[in-house]
Coordinates of C-alpha atoms and ligand atoms in Angstrom, one line a residue:
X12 CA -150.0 -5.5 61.2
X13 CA -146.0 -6.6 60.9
X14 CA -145.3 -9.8 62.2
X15 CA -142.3 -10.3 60.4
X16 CA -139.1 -11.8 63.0
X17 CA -135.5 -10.4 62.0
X18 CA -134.8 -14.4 61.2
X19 CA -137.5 -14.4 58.7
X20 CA -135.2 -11.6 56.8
X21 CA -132.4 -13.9 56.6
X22 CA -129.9 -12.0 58.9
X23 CA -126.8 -14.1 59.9
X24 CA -126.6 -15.4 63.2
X25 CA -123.9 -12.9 64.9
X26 CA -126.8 -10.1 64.3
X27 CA -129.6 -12.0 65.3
X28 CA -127.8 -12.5 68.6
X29 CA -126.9 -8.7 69.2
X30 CA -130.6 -8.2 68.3
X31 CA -131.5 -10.4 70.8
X32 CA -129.9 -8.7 73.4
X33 CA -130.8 -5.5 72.8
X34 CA -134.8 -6.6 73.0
X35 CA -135.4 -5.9 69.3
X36 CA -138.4 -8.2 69.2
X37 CA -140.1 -6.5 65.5
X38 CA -138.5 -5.0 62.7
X39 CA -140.1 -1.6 61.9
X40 CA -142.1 -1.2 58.7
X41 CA -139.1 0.2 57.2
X42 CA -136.9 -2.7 58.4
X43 CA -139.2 -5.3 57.2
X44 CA -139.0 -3.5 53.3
X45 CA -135.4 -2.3 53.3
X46 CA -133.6 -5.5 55.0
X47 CA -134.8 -8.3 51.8
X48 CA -134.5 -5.7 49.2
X49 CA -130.7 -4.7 50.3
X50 CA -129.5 -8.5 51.3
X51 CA -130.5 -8.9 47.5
X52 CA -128.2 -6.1 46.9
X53 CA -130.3 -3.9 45.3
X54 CA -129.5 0.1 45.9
X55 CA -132.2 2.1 48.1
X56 CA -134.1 5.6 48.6
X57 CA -135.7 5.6 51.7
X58 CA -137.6 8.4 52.4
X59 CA -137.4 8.2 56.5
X60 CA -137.2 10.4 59.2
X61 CA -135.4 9.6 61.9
X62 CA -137.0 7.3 65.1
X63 CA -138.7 5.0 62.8
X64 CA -135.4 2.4 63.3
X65 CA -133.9 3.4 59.7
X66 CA -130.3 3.3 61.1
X67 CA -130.8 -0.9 62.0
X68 CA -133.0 -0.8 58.5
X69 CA -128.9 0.0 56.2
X70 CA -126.7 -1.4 59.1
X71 CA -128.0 -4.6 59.6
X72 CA -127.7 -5.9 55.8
X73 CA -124.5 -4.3 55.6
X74 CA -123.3 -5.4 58.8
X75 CA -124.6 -8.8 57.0
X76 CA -122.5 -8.2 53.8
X77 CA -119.5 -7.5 55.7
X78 CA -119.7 -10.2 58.0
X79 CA -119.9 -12.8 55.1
X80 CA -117.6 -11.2 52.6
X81 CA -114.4 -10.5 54.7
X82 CA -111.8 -9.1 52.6
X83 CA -109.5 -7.3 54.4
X84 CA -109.5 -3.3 53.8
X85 CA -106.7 -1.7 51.9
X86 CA -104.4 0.5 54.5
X87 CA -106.2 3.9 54.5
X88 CA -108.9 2.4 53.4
X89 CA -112.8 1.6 53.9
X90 CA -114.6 -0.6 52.8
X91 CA -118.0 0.7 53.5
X92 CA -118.3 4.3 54.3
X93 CA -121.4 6.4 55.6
X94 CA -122.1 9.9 55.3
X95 CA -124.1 11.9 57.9
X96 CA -124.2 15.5 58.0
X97 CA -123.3 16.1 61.7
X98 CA -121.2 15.1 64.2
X99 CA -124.2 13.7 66.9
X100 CA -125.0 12.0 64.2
X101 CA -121.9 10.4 63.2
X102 CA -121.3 9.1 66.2
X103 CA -124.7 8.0 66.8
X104 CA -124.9 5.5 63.8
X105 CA -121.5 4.8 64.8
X106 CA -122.2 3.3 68.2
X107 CA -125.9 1.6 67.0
X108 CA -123.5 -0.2 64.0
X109 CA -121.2 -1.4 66.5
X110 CA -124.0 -2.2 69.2
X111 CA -125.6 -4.4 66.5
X112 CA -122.4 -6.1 64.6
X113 CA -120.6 -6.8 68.6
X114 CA -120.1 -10.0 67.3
X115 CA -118.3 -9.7 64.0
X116 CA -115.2 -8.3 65.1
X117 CA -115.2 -6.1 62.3
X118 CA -113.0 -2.4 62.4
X119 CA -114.8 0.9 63.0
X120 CA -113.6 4.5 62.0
X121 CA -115.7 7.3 62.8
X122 CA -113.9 10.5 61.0
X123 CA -115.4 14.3 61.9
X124 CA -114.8 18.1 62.1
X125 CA -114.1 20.5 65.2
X126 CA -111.7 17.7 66.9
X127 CA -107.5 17.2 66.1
X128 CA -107.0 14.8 63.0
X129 CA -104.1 12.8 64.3
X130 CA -106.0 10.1 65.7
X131 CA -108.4 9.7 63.1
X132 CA -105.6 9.4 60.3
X133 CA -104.1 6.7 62.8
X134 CA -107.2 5.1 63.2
X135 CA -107.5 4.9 59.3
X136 CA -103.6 3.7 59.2
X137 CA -104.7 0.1 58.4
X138 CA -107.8 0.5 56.6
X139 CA -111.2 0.0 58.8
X140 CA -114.1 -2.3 56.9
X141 CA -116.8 0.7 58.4
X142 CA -115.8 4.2 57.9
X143 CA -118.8 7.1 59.4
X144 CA -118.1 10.7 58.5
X145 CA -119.0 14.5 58.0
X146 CA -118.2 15.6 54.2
X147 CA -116.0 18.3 54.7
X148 CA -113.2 16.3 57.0
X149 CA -113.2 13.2 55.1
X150 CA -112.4 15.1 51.7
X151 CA -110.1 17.1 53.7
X152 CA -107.8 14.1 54.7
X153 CA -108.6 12.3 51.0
X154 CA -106.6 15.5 49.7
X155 CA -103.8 14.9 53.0
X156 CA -103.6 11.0 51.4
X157 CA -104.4 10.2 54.6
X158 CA -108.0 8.3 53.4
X159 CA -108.3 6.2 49.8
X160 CA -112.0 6.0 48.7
X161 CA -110.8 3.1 45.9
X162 CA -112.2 0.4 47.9
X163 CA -115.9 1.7 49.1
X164 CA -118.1 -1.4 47.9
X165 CA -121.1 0.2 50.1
X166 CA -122.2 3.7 50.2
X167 CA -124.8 5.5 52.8
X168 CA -125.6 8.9 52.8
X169 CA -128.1 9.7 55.9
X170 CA -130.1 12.9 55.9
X171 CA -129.8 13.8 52.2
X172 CA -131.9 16.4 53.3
X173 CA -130.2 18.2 55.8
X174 CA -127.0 18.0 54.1
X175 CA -128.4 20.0 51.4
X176 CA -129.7 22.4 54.6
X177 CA -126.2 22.5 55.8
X178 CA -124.3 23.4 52.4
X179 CA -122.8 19.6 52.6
X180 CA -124.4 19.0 49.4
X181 CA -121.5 19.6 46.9
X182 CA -118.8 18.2 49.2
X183 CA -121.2 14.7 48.8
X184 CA -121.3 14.8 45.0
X185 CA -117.4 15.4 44.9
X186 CA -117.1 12.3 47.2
X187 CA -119.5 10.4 45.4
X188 CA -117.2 11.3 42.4
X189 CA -114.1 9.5 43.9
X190 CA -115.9 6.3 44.7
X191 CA -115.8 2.7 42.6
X192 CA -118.4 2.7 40.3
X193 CA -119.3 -1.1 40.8
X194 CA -121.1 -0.3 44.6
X195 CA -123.7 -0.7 46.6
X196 CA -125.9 2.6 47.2
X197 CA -128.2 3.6 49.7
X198 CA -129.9 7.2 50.5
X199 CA -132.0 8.3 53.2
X200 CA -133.9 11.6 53.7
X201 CA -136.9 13.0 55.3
X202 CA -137.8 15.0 51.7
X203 CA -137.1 14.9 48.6
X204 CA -136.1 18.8 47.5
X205 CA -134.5 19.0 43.6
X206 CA -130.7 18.9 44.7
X207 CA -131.2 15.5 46.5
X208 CA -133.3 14.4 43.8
X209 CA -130.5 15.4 41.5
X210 CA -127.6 13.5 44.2
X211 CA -129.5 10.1 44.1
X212 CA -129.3 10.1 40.1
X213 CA -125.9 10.9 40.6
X214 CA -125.7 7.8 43.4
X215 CA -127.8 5.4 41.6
X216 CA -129.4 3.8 38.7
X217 CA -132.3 1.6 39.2
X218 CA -133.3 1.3 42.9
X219 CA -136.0 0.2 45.4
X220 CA -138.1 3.1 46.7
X221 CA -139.5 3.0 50.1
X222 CA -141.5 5.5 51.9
X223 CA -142.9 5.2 55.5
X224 CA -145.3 7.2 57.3
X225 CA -145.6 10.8 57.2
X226 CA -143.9 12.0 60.7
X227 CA -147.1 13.8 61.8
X228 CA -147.9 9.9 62.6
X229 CA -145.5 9.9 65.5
X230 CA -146.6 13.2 67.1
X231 CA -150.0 11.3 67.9
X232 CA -148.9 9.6 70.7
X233 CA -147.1 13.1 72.1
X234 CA -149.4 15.3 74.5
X235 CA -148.5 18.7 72.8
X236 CA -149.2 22.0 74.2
X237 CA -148.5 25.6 73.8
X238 CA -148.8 28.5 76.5
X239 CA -148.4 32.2 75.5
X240 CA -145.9 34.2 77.3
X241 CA -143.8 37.1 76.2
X242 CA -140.2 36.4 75.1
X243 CA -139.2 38.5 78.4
X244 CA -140.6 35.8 80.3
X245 CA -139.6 32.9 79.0
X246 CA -136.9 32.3 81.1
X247 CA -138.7 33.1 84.5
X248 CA -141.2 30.3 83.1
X249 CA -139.1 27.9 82.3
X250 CA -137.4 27.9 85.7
X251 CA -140.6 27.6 87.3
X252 CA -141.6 24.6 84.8
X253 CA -138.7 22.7 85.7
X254 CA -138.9 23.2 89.2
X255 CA -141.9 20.4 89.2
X256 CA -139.7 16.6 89.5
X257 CA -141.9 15.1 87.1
X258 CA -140.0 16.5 84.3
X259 CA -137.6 14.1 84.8
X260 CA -135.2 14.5 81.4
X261 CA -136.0 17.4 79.2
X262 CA -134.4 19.1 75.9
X263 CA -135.0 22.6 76.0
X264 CA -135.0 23.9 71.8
X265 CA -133.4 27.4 71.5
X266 CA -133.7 28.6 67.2
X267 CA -129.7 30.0 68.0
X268 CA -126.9 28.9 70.1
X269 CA -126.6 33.0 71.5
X270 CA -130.4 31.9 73.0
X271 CA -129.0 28.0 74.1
X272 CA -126.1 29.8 75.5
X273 CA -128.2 32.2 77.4
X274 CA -131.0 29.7 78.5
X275 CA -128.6 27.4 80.0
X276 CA -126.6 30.4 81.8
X277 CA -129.7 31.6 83.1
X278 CA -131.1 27.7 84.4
X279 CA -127.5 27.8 86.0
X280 CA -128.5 31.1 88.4
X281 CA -132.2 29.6 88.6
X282 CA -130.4 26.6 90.8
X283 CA -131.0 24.1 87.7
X284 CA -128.0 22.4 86.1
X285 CA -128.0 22.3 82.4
X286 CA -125.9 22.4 79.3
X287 CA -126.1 23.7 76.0
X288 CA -124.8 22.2 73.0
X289 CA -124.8 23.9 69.8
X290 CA -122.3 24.5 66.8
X291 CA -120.2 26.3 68.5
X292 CA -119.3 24.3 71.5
X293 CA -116.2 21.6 70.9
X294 CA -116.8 18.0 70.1
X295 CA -116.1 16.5 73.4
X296 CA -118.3 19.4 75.1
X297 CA -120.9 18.3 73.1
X298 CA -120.3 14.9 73.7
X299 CA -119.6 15.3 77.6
X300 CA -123.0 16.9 77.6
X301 CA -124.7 13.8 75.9
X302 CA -123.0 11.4 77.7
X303 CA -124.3 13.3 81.0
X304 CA -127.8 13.7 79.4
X305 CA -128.0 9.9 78.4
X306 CA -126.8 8.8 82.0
X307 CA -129.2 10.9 83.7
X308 CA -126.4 13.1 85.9
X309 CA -127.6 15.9 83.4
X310 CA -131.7 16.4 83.4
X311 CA -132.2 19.3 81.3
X312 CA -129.9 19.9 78.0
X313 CA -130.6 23.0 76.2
X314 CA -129.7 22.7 71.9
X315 CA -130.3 24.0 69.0
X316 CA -132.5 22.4 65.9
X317 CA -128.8 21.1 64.2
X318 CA -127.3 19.8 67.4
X319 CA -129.9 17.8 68.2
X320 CA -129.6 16.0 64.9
X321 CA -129.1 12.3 66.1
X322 CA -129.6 13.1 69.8
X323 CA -131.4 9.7 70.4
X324 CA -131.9 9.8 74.2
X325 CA -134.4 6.9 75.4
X326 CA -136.3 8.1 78.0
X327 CA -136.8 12.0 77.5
X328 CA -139.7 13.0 79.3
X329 CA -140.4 16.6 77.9
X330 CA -139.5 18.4 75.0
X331 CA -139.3 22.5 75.7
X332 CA -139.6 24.8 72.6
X333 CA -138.2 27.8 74.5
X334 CA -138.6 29.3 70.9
X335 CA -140.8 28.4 67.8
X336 CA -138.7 26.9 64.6
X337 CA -139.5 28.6 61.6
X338 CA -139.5 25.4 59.4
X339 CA -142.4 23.6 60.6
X340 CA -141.0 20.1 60.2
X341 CA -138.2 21.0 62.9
X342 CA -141.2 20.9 65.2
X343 CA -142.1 17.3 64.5
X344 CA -138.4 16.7 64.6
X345 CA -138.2 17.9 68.2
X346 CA -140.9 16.5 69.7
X347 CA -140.0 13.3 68.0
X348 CA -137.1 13.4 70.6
X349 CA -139.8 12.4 73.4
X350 CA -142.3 9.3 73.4
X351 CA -139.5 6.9 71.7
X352 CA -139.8 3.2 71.1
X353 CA -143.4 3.5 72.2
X354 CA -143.5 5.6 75.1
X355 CA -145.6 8.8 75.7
X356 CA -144.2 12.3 76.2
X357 CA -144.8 15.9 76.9
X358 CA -143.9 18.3 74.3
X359 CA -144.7 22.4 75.6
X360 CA -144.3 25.6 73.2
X361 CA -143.6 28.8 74.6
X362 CA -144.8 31.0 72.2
X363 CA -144.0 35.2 72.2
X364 CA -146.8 36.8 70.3
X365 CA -144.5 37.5 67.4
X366 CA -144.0 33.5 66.8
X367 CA -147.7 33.2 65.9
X368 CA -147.4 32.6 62.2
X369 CA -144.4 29.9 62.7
X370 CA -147.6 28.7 65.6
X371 CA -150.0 28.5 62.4
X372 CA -147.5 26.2 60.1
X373 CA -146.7 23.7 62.8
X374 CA -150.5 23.6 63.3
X375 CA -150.8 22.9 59.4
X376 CA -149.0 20.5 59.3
X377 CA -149.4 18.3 62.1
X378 CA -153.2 18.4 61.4
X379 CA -154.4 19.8 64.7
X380 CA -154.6 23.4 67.2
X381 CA -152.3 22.7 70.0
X382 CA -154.0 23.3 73.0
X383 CA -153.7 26.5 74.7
X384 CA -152.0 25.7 78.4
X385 CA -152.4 28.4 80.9
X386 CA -149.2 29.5 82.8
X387 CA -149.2 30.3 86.5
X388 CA -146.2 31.9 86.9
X389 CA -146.6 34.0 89.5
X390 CA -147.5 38.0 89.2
X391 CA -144.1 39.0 91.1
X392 CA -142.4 36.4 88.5
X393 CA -143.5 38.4 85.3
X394 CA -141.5 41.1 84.4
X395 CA -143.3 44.4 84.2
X396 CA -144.7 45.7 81.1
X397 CA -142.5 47.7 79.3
X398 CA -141.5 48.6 75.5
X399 CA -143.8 47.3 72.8
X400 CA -146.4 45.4 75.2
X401 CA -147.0 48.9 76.9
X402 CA -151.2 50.3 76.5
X403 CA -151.1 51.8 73.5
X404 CA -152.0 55.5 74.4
X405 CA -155.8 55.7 74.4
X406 CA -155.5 59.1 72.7
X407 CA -154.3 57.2 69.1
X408 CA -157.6 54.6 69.5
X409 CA -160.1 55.2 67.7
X410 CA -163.6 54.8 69.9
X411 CA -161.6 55.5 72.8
X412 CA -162.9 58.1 75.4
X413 CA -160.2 60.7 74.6
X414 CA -159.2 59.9 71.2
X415 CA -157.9 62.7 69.5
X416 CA -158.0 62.9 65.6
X417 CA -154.8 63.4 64.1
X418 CA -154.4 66.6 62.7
X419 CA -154.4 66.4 58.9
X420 CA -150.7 67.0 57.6
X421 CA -151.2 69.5 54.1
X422 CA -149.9 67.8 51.0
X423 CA -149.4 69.8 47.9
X424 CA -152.3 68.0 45.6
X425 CA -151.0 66.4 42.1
X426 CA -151.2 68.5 39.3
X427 CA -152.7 71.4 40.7
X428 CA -149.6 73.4 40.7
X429 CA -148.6 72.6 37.1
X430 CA -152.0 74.0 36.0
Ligands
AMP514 P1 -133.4 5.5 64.1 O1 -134.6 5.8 63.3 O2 -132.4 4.6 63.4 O3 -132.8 6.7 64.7 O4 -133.9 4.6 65.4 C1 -134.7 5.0 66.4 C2 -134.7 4.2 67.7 O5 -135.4 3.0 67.6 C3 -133.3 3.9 68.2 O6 -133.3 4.1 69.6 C4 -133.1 2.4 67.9 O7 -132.3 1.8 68.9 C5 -134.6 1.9 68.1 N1 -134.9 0.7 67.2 C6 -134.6 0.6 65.9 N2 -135.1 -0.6 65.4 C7 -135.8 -1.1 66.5 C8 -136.5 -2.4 66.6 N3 -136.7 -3.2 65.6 N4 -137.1 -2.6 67.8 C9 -136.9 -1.8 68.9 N5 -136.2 -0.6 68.8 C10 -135.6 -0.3 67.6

């Protein structure tokens, strides 16, 4: 069992305080390893999904190193800068760096696609000591002059893995190209596919390794079920589903924003408020919808797999696949947004009969059949059979009363007519 206390780690003071207040009691198994090993200074791979406290495991030592070391920034630039490969997220690891460094009075940038530049190139004006962004903006303003990489002493790139996913990957290594050589590195992902393999050498030299448990560990304490329903009836299901108060704050998954779009249009004539956030939706929508979400003025908020990247929501209730993901870990992902810091949740699949093989892989991988949940939507609800769920015509069935054999079709037989 950990019984390690944050002062144990040797954490200064200002951070032990802000821990303090924010009820951190126990470092997480990934805390407890990563904290000594990176107030030593060595670099890091930690191979961590997200919800087991791996944000608090890189910002508190560097929070640490700042805090102690406090050269001031050149104008434009940073002097640590993390790289995260979506916006959510961003802003996320943003706002947990400054929850837990409050007391340090040290400057914060957060620099990221889809919004106007002006303020962030005036936020950067005098150089900030923490600098969080998306790849593609920040080289886009390094070319404008607008950011100088010269002074990054500390690097962190979060979700190696999904930057890869995203096609961030090459816009890292170029960025990891402009950087001091003399720095601190740290890398987090959830796997460990060639091309990140390949951007750690590139980050790092010798390094501390440290793996923590498998995420099929945190679906255990989630109380999963899936219920089989025709994609034509999702909707009329889920409207019924939420129409019970005990799911009291829920994220409906959609695999494409068309679908989160949709969903949350359709919630919207069903009486239920919702919003959607997805790629394609602005910044601040996005961030108007979390911010309602996270407040509780919002109960249900409909996204896609990438969206909900660094949606960290205490309190979600229910997780809602309205559609299987195909990558299996995207499940755990999901339901990982419910039964945080300890709590239990409710995580229901809908799945059409065409999602039964993505059904198979998520039961592969998180070790166990999902329990079948009966719906009872009522008859009037369901929308008549129609298309490919019609009878088939007992005429083609074999065995069937009146099955018919099909008339033989004549084929010219090979060779024959050469002879
Ligand atoms: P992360 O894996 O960094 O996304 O963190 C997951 C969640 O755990 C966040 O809500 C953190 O605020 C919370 N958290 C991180 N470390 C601790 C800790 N030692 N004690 C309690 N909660 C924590």
């Amino acid at each position: 069992m950990n019984t390690t206390t944050f002062e144990a780690l040797g954490l200064s003071e200002p951070l032990l305080r802000a821990l303090a207040e924010e009820n951190y009691t126990q470092p997480t198994p990934i805390q407890t390893r990563a904290i000594p090993a990176l107030l030593a200074g060595r670099d890091l791979l930690g191979i961590a999904q997200t919800g087991t406290g791996k944000t608090a495991a890189f910002g508190l030592p560097l929070l640490h190193h700042l805090g102690q070391n406090r050269t001031p920034p050149a104008p434009k630039g940073a002097r640590a800068l993390i790289l995260a490969p979506t916006r959510e997220l961003a802003v996320q690891i943003d706002q947990s760096l400054k929850t837990y460094g409050r007391h340090l009075g040290l400057r914060h940038a957060v620099i990221l696609g889809g919004v106007n530049q002006t303020r962030q190139v005036n936020a950067m004006r005098n150089g900030v000591d923490i600098l969080v962004a998306t790849p593609g903006r920040l080289l886009d303003l390094v070319s404008q002059k607008h950011i100088r990489l010269d002074g990054v002493r500390y690097l962190i790139v979060d979700e190696a893995d999904r930057m890869m996913d995203m096609g961030f990957i090459r816009d890292v290594r170029r960025i990891v190209g402009l950087l001091p050589k003399g720095r601190h590195s740290m890398l987090f992902s959830a796997t460990m596919p060639d091309d990140v393999v390949k951007l750690m050498h590139d980050m790092m030299g010798e390094h501390e390794r440290i793996e923590v448990s498998p995420p099929t560990k945190t679906a255990d304490r989630i109380d999963q079920h899936v219920i089989h329903i025709d994609q034509r009836n999702k909707r009329a299901l889920l409207g019924h589903l939420l129409r019970d108060e005990a799911l009291k704050r829920v994220i409906v998954f959609t695999r494409t924003k068309h679908v989160a779009n949709r969903v949350s249009e359709d919630l919207e004539k069903q009486g239920i408020a919702s919003d959607a956030i997805h790629g394609n939706k602005s910044q601040n929508a996005r961030q108007r919808a979390l911010e309602g979400f996270k407040s509780g003025n919002l109960r249900v908020l409909v996204a896609t797999d990438i969206a909900a990247r660094g949606v960290d929501v205490d309190g979600v209730t229910h997780v809602i696949n309205f559609e299987l993901p195909n990558e299996p870990e995207s499940y755990v992902h999901r339901i990982g947004r419910t039964a945080r810091a300890g709590t239990e949740g409710v995580a229901i699949s809908f799945c059409d009969p065409a999602e039964k093989t993505h059904l198979r892989g998520i039961e592969r991988l998180v070790r166990r059949t999902l329990p079948v949940m009966a719906h009872d939507l009522p008859p009037e609800d369901l929308t008549q059979n129609t298309g490919e769920n019609r009878r088939p015509n007992p005429e083609h069935v074999p065995g069937e009363r009146n099955y018919r054999q099909p008339k033989r079709r004549w084929r010219p037989r090979s060779g024959r007519r050469a002879a």
